[in-house]
């Protein structure tokens, strides 16, 4: 779950836990600031963003759930050095 904002484009991006990403155009910088600093951002999102703006599905980014497998695959290919050996 993450949020981001493009000041020039006035574009708010919300990435949900399930991997979906939604972009909202025309979001003011003031609304973004209030959202990013709100004590209960999910409630603010539901009341002020989701109900007031038309969201457009966007390409999702890699979720943190898939990253460990990717890292395991990456580092599994590298030979493990034994303690006391110089890796140079």
Short mmCIF file of C-alpha atoms in Angstrom, two decimals, residues 32-83:
data_model
loop_
_atom_site.label_atom_id
_atom_site.label_comp_id
_atom_site.label_asym_id
_atom_site.label_seq_id
_atom_site.Cartn_x
_atom_site.Cartn_y
_atom_site.Cartn_z
CA UNK A 32 -2.52 15.73 -1.56
CA UNK A 33 -0.84 17.37 1.44
CA UNK A 34 -3.90 16.80 3.62
CA UNK A 35 -4.13 13.17 2.47
CA UNK A 36 -0.43 12.41 3.01
CA UNK A 37 -0.48 13.89 6.53
CA UNK A 38 -3.89 12.65 7.68
CA UNK A 39 -4.10 10.62 10.89
CA UNK A 40 -6.33 8.06 9.16
CA UNK A 41 -5.33 8.12 5.47
CA UNK A 42 -7.59 5.21 4.48
CA UNK A 43 -10.68 7.05 5.76
CA UNK A 44 -9.55 10.25 4.05
CA UNK A 45 -9.04 8.33 0.82
CA UNK A 46 -12.50 6.77 0.97
CA UNK A 47 -14.26 10.06 1.81
CA UNK A 48 -12.27 12.70 -0.08
CA UNK A 49 -10.61 10.94 -3.02
CA UNK A 50 -12.55 7.84 -4.00
CA UNK A 51 -15.95 9.55 -3.78
CA UNK A 52 -14.91 12.84 -5.42
CA UNK A 53 -12.58 11.80 -8.27
CA UNK A 54 -12.82 9.32 -11.12
CA UNK A 55 -10.00 6.81 -10.78
CA UNK A 56 -8.24 5.15 -13.70
CA UNK A 57 -6.53 1.79 -13.36
CA UNK A 58 -2.79 2.03 -13.83
CA UNK A 59 0.02 -0.47 -14.26
CA UNK A 60 0.83 -2.01 -10.93
CA UNK A 61 4.34 -2.07 -9.57
CA UNK A 62 6.10 -5.09 -8.11
CA UNK A 63 4.62 -5.90 -4.74
CA UNK A 64 6.77 -6.54 -1.71
CA UNK A 65 5.34 -10.08 -1.49
CA UNK A 66 7.12 -11.06 -4.72
CA UNK A 67 10.42 -9.37 -3.89
CA UNK A 68 11.79 -12.02 -1.49
CA UNK A 69 11.45 -14.70 -4.18
CA UNK A 70 13.18 -12.45 -6.71
CA UNK A 71 16.02 -11.73 -4.27
CA UNK A 72 16.36 -15.41 -3.40
CA UNK A 73 16.64 -16.24 -7.10
CA UNK A 74 19.21 -13.51 -7.61
CA UNK A 75 21.42 -14.44 -4.68
CA UNK A 76 21.01 -18.19 -5.09
CA UNK A 77 23.06 -17.94 -8.28
CA UNK A 78 26.01 -16.36 -6.45
CA UNK A 79 28.32 -18.82 -4.66
CA UNK A 80 28.40 -18.35 -0.92
CA UNK A 81 31.82 -17.53 0.47
CA UNK A 82 33.05 -19.48 3.46
CA UNK A 83 34.01 -17.65 6.60
#
